[in-house]
Coordinates of C-alpha atoms and ligand atoms in Angstrom, one line a residue:
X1 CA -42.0 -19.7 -29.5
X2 CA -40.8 -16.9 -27.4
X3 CA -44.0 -15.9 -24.7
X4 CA -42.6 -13.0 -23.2
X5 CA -39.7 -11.7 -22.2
X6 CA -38.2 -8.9 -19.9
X7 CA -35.3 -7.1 -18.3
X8 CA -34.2 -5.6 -15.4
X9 CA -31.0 -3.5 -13.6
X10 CA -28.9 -5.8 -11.4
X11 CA -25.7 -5.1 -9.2
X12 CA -22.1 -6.7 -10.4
X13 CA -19.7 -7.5 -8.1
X14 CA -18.3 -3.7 -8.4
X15 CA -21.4 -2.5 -7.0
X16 CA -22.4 -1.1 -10.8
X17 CA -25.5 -1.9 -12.2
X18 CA -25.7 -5.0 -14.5
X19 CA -28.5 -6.0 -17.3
X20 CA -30.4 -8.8 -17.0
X21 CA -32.9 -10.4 -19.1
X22 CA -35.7 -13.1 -19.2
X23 CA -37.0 -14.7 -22.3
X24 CA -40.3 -16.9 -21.6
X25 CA -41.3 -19.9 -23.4
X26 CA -44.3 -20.6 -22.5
X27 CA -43.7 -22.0 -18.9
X28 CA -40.0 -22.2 -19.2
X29 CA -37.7 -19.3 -19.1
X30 CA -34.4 -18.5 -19.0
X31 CA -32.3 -15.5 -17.4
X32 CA -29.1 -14.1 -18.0
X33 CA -26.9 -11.1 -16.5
X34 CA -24.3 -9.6 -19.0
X35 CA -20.6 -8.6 -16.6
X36 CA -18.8 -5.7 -17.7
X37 CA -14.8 -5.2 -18.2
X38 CA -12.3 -2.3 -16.7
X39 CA -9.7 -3.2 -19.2
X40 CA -12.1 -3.3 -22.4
X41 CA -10.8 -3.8 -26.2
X42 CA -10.7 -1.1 -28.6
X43 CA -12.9 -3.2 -31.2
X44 CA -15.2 -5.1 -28.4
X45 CA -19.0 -3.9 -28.9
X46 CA -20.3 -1.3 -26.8
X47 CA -21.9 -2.4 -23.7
X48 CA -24.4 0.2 -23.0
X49 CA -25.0 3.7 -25.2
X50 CA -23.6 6.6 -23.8
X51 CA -22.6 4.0 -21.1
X52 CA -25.8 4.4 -19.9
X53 CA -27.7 1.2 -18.8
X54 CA -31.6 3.0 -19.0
X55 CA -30.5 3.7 -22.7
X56 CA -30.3 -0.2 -23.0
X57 CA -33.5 -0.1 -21.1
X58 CA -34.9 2.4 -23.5
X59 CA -34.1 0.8 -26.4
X60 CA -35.6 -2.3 -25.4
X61 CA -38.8 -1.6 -24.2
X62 CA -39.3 0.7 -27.5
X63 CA -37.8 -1.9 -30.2
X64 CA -37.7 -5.3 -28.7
X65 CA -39.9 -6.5 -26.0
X66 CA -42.5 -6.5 -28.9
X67 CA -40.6 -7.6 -32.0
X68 CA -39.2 -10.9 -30.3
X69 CA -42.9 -12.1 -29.2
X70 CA -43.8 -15.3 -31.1
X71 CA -40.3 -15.8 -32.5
X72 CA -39.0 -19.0 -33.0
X73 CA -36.7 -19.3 -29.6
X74 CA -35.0 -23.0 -31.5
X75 CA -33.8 -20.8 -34.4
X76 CA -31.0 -19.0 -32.5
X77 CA -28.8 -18.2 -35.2
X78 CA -31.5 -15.7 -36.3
X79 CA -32.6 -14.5 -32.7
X80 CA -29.1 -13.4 -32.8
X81 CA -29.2 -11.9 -36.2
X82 CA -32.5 -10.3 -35.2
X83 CA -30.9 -8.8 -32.2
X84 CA -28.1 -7.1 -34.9
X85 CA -31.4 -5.8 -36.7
X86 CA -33.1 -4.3 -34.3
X87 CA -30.0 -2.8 -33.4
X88 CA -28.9 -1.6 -36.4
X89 CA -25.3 -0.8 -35.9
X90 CA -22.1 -3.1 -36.5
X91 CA -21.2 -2.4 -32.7
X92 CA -24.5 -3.2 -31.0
X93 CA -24.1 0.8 -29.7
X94 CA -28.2 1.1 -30.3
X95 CA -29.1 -0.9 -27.7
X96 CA -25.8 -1.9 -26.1
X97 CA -23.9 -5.4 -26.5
X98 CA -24.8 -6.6 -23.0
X99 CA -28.6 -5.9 -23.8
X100 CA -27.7 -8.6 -26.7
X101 CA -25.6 -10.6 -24.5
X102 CA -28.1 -11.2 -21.9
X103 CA -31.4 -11.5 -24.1
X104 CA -29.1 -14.0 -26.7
X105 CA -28.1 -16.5 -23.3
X106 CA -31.5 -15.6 -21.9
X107 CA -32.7 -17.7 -25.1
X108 CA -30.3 -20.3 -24.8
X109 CA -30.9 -21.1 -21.1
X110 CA -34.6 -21.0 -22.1
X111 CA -34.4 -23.2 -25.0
X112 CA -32.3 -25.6 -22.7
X113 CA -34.7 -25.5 -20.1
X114 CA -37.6 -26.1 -22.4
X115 CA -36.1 -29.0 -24.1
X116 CA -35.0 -30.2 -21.0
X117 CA -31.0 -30.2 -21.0
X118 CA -27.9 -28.4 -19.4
X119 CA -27.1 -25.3 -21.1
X120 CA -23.5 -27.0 -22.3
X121 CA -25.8 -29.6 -23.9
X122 CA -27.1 -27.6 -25.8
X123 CA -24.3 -25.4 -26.9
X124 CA -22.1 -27.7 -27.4
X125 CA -23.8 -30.9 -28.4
X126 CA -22.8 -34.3 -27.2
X127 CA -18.9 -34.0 -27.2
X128 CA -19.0 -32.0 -23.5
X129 CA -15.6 -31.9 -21.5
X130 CA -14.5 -30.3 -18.4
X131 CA -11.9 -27.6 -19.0
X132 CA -9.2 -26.7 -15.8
X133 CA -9.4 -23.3 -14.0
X134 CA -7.2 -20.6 -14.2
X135 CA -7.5 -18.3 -11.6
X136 CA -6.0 -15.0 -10.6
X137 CA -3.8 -14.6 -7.6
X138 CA -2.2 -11.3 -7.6
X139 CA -3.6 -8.5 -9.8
X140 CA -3.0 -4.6 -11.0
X141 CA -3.4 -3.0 -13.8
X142 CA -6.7 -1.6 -14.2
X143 CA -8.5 -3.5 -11.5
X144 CA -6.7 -2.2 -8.8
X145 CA -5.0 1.0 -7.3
X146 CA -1.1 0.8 -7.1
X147 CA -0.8 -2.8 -8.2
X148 CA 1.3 -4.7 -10.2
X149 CA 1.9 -2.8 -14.0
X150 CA 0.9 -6.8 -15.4
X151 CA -2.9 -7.2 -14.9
X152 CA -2.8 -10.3 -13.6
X153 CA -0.4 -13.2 -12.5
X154 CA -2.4 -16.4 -12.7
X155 CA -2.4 -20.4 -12.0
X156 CA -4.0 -23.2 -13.5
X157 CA -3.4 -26.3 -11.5
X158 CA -3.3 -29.6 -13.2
X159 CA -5.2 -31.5 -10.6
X160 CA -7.0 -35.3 -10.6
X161 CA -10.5 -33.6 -11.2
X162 CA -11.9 -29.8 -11.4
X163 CA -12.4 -29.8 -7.3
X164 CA -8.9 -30.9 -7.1
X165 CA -8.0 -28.3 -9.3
X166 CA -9.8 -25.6 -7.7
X167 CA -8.9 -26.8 -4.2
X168 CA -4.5 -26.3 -5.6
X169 CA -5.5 -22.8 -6.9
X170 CA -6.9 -22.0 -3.7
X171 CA -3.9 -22.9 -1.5
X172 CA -1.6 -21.1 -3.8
X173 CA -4.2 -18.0 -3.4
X174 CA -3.8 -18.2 0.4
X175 CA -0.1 -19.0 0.5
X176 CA 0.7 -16.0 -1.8
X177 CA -1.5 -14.2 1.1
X178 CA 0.9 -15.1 3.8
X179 CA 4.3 -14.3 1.9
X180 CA 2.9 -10.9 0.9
X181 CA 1.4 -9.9 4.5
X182 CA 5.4 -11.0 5.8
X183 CA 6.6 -9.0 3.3
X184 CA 4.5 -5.8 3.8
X185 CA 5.1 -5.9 7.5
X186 CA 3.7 -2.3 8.1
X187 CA 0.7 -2.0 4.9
X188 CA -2.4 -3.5 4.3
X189 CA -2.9 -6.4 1.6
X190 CA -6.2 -5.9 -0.1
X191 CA -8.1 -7.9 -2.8
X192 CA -8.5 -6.2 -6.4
X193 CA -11.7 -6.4 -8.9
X194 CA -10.8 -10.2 -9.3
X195 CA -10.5 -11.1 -5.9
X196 CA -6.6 -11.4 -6.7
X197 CA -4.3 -10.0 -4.0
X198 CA -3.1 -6.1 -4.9
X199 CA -0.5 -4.7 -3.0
X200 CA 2.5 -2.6 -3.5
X201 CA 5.1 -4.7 -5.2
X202 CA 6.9 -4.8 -8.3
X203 CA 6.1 -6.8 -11.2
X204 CA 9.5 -8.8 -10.5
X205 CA 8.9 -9.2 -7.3
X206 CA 5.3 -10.3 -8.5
X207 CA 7.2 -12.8 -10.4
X208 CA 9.4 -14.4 -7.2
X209 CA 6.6 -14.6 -5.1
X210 CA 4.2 -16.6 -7.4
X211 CA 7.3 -19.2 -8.1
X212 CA 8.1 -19.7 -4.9
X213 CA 4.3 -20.2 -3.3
X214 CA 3.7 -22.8 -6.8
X215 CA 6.7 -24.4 -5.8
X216 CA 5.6 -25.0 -2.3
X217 CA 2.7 -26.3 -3.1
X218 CA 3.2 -28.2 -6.4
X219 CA 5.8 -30.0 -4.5
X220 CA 3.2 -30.5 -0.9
X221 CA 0.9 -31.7 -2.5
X222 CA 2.3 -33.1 -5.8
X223 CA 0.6 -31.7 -8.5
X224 CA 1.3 -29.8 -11.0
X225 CA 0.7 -26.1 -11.1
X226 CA 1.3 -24.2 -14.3
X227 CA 2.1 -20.1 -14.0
X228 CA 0.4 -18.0 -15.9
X229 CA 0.1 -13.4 -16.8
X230 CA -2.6 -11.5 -18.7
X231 CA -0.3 -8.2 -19.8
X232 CA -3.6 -6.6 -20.6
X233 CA -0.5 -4.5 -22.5
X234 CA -3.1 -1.9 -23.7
X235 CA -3.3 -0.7 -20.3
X236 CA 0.0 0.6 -20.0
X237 CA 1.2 1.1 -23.6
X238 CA 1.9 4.7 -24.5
X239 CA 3.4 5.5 -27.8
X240 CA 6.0 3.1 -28.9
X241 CA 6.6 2.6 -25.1
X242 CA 5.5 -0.1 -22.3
X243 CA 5.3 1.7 -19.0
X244 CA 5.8 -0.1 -15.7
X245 CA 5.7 2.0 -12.4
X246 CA 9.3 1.0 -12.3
X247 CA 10.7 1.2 -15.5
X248 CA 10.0 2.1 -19.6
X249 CA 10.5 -1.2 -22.2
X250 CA 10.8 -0.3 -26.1
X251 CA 8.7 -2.7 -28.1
X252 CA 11.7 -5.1 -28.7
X253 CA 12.1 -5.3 -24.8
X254 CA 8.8 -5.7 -24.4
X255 CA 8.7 -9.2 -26.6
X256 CA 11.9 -10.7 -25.1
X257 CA 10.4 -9.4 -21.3
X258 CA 7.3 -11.9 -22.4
X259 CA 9.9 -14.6 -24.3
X260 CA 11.6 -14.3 -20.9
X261 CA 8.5 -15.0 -18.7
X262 CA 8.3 -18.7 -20.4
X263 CA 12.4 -19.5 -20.9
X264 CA 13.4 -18.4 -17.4
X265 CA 10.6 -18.4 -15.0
X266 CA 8.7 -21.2 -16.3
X267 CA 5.4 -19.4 -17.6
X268 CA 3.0 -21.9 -19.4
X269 CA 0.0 -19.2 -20.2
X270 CA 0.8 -15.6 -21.7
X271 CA -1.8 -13.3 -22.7
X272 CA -2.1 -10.0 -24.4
X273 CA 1.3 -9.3 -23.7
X274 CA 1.4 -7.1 -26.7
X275 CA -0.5 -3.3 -27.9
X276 CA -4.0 -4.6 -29.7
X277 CA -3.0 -4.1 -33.1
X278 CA 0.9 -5.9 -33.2
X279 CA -0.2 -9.0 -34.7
X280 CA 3.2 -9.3 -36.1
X281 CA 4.7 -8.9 -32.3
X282 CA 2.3 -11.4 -31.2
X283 CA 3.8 -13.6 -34.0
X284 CA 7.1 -13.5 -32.9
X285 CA 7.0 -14.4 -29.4
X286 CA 4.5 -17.5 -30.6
X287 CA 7.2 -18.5 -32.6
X288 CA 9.7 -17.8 -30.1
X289 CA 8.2 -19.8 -27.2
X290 CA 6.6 -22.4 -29.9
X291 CA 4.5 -25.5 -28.4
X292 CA 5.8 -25.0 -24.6
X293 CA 3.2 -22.0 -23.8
X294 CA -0.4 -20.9 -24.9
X295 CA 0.1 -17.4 -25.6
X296 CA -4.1 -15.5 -25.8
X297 CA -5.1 -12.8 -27.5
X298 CA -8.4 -11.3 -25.8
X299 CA -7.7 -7.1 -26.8
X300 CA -5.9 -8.4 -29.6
X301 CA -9.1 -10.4 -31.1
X302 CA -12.4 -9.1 -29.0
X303 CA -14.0 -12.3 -29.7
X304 CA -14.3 -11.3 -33.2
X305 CA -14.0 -13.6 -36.2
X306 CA -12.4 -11.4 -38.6
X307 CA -9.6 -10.6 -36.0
X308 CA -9.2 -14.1 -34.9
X309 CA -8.8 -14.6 -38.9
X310 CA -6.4 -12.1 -39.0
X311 CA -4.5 -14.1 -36.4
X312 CA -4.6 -17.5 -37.6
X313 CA -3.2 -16.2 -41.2
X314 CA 0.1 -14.4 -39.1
X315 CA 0.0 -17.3 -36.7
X316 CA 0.0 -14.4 -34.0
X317 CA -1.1 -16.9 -31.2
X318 CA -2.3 -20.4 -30.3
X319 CA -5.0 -19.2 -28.2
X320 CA -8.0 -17.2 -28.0
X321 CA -10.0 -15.7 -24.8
X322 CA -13.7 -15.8 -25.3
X323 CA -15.7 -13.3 -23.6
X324 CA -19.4 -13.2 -25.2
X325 CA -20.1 -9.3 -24.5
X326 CA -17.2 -8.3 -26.5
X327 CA -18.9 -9.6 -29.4
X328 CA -22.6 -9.7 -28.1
X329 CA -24.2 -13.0 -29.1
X330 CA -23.8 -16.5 -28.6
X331 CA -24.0 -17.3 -32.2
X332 CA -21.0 -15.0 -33.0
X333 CA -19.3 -16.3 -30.1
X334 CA -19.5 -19.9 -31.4
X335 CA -18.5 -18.6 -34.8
X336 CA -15.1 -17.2 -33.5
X337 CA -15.0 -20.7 -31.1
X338 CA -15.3 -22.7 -34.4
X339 CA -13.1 -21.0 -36.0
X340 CA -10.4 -21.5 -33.7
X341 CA -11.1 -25.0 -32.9
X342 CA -10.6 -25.4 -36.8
X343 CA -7.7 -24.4 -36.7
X344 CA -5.7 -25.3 -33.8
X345 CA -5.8 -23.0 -31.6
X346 CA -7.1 -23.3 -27.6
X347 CA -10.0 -21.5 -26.4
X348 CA -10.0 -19.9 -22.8
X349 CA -13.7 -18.8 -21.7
X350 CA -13.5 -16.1 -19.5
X351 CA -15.2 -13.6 -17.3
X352 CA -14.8 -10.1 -16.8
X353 CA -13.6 -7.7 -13.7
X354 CA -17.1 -6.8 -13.0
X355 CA -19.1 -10.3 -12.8
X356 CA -22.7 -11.0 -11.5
X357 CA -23.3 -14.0 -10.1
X358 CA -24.6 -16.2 -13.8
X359 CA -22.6 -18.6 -14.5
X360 CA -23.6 -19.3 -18.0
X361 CA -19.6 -19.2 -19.1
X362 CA -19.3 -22.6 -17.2
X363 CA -21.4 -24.6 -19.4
X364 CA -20.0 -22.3 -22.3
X365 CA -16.5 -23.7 -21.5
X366 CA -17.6 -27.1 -21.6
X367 CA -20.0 -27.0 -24.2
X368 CA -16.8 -25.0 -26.4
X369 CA -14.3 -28.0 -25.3
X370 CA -12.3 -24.9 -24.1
X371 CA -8.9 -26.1 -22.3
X372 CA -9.0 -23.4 -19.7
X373 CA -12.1 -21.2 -18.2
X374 CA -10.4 -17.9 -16.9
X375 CA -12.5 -17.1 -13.7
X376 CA -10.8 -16.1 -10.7
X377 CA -9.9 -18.2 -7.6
X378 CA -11.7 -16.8 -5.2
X379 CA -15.3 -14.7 -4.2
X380 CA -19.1 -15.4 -4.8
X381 CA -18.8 -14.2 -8.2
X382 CA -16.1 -16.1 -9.8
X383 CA -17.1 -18.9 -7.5
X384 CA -20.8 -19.1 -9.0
X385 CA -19.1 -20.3 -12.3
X386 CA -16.3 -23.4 -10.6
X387 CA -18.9 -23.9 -8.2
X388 CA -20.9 -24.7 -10.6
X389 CA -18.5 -26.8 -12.8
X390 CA -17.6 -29.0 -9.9
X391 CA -21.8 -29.9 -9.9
X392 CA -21.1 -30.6 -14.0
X393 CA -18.1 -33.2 -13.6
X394 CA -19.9 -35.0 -10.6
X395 CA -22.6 -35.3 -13.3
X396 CA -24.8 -33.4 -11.4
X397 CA -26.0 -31.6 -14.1
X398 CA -27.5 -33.7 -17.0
Ligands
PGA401 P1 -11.8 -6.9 -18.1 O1 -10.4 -7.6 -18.2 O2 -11.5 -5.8 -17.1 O3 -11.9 -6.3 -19.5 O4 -12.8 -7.8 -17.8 C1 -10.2 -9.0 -18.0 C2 -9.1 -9.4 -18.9 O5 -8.3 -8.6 -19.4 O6 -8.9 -10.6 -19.1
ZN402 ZN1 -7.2 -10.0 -20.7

């Protein structure tokens, strides 16, 4: 039975304030902080009314501090639904969907801590496995200023274990440093929202210099070290039109620029390469590429079921990013994860531009069985989360 419970204004790694909330169980708790994205889907929930987190605030010390007292914290299905009651919209815009993100894995860590087991326990039951990082080496888009047009060029290195793994994505992180500092003799190389390097270069030349710094050190240190983009298309779509800050691509050119990406330059993980609502795009680069890539939808689906639906029926894409504020509770979250488990496709859990330090998505990524957790290679706050999935595989955490 839920005790007591309460919330309070936090900073994310953008210096913006952050929700977080405690649910009480008698002497256990739990406590959760919701992150916030820069790049956010049309159809995600709203994370704060009027953007406003003292709305959230509001809305929770009239409506729920009080209603959740004495409610059954085990039945989380229905503290979940009881959040969408109390809110009473079908976008969490009452109270905000990282109010409900935070109070739902608030109750969830609590539950876990009251029954005595890791949070991936306890989402995912006894089939737990350790997914591989994919972190983010050179960024644009919306989390930086003068970037690359492409969001994000990522790795996921295929080490022994996760340290291993971490370790690879790190050295590629720093060697993609040096090349772009000898580059930019006369300019300063700065870090964007992610931590990934930003600096003024083309999205080809994005492209060469990620090769060449995975080639040097997949072959040093031999491992393998797969080459990944999130498009975050959305960004830069404009009528009909993709627009790079050196050139315009037609929708047509636009698919084979994203076929070419995986037949020429090797590129094992595509995401959102594609406007939100060109399912039948996203179908034909899929089936273009095939088995040899995972190409994600995270604007294109918003963690929704009825999208991800949507996508399984046009076979759009053989992957899925899960971020739980886009859809506001863990219970819908593990609906849309079951879903795609179901039926084939990968999950990615992920983080968003603007993190706090929780790392509640690394026990979600194992407890999901989720190939790939999306979070950064580098900084406190995308470290909290493969920090703390290093402590998990050494069995730390049991
Ligand atoms: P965000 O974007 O800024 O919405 O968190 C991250 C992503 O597109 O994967
Ligand atoms: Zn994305």
């Amino acid at each position: 039975q839920i005790t007591g419970s309460s919330v309070r204004k936090i900073f994310d790694s953008r210096g913006n304030i952050a929700i977080e909330a405690t649910i009480n169980i008698g002497n256990y708790s739990g406590t959760c902080s919701a992150p916030a994205g820069a790049s956010t889907g049309e159809t995600e929930v709203i994370a704060y009314p009027d953007r406003d987190v003292e709305k959230s605030i509001d809305f929770y010390n009239r409506n729920i501090r009080n209603a959740i007292i004495g409610f059954n914290a085990l039945a989380q299905r229905s503290f979940d639904t009881l959040l969408h009651d109390l809110d009473g919209t079908d976008n969490f815009s009452a109270m905000g969907g990282n109010l409900a993100t935070a109070l739902s894995i608030a109750n969830a860590k609590a539950v876990a801590s009251y029954l005595n087991i890791p949070l991936y326990r306890y989402v995912g039951g006894l089939n737990p496995a350790i997914p591989r990082p994919l972190g983010n080496i050179i960024g644009g888009g919306k989390h930086s200023k003068r970037g690359t047009t492409i969001q994000e060029f990522l790795v996921s290195s295929q080490g022994k274990s996760f340290y291993d793994s971490v370790y690879y994505n790190i050295l590629v992180h720093k060697k993609v440093g040096e090349i772009l500092s000898d580059k930019l003799k006369n300019q300063s190389v700065g870090l964007g929202d992610e931590k990934a390097w930003t600096a003024d270069v083309s999205d080809e030349e994005a492209i060469d210099i990620m090769k060449s710094a995975v080639n040097e050190i997949s072959s040093d240190n031999k491992v393998k070290i797969l080459l990944g983009v999130d498009f975050a298309a959305d960004s830069f779509y404009n009528n009909g039109k993709y627009i790079y800050k050196n050139k315009i691509l037609s929708r047509d050119e636009q698919i084979d620029f994203a076929i070419s990406l995986n037949k020429e330059h090797g590129f094992y993980y595509i995401e959102d390469p594609l406007f939100d609502t060109d399912f039948e795009g996203f179908s034909e680069i899929t089936s273009k590429i095939g088995n040899n890539a995972l190409i994600v939808g995270d604007d294109l689906y918003t963690t929704n079921p009825e999208r991800i639906k949507k996508g399984i029926e046009l076979k759009s894409t053989n992957g899925v990013l899960i971020k739980v504020n886009q859809i506001g509770t863990l219970s819908d979250t593990t609906e849309s994860v079951k879903l795609a488990t179901k039926n084939k496709m990968e999950t990615v859990v992920s983080h968003r531009s603007g993190e706090t330090t929780d790392d509640f998505i690394a026990h979600l990524a194992v407890g999901f069985n989720s190939k790939l957790i999306k979070s950064g290679t580098i900084g406190g706050e995308r470290l909290a989360k493969l920090n703390e999935l290093i402590r998990i595989e050494e069995g730390l955490i049991d």
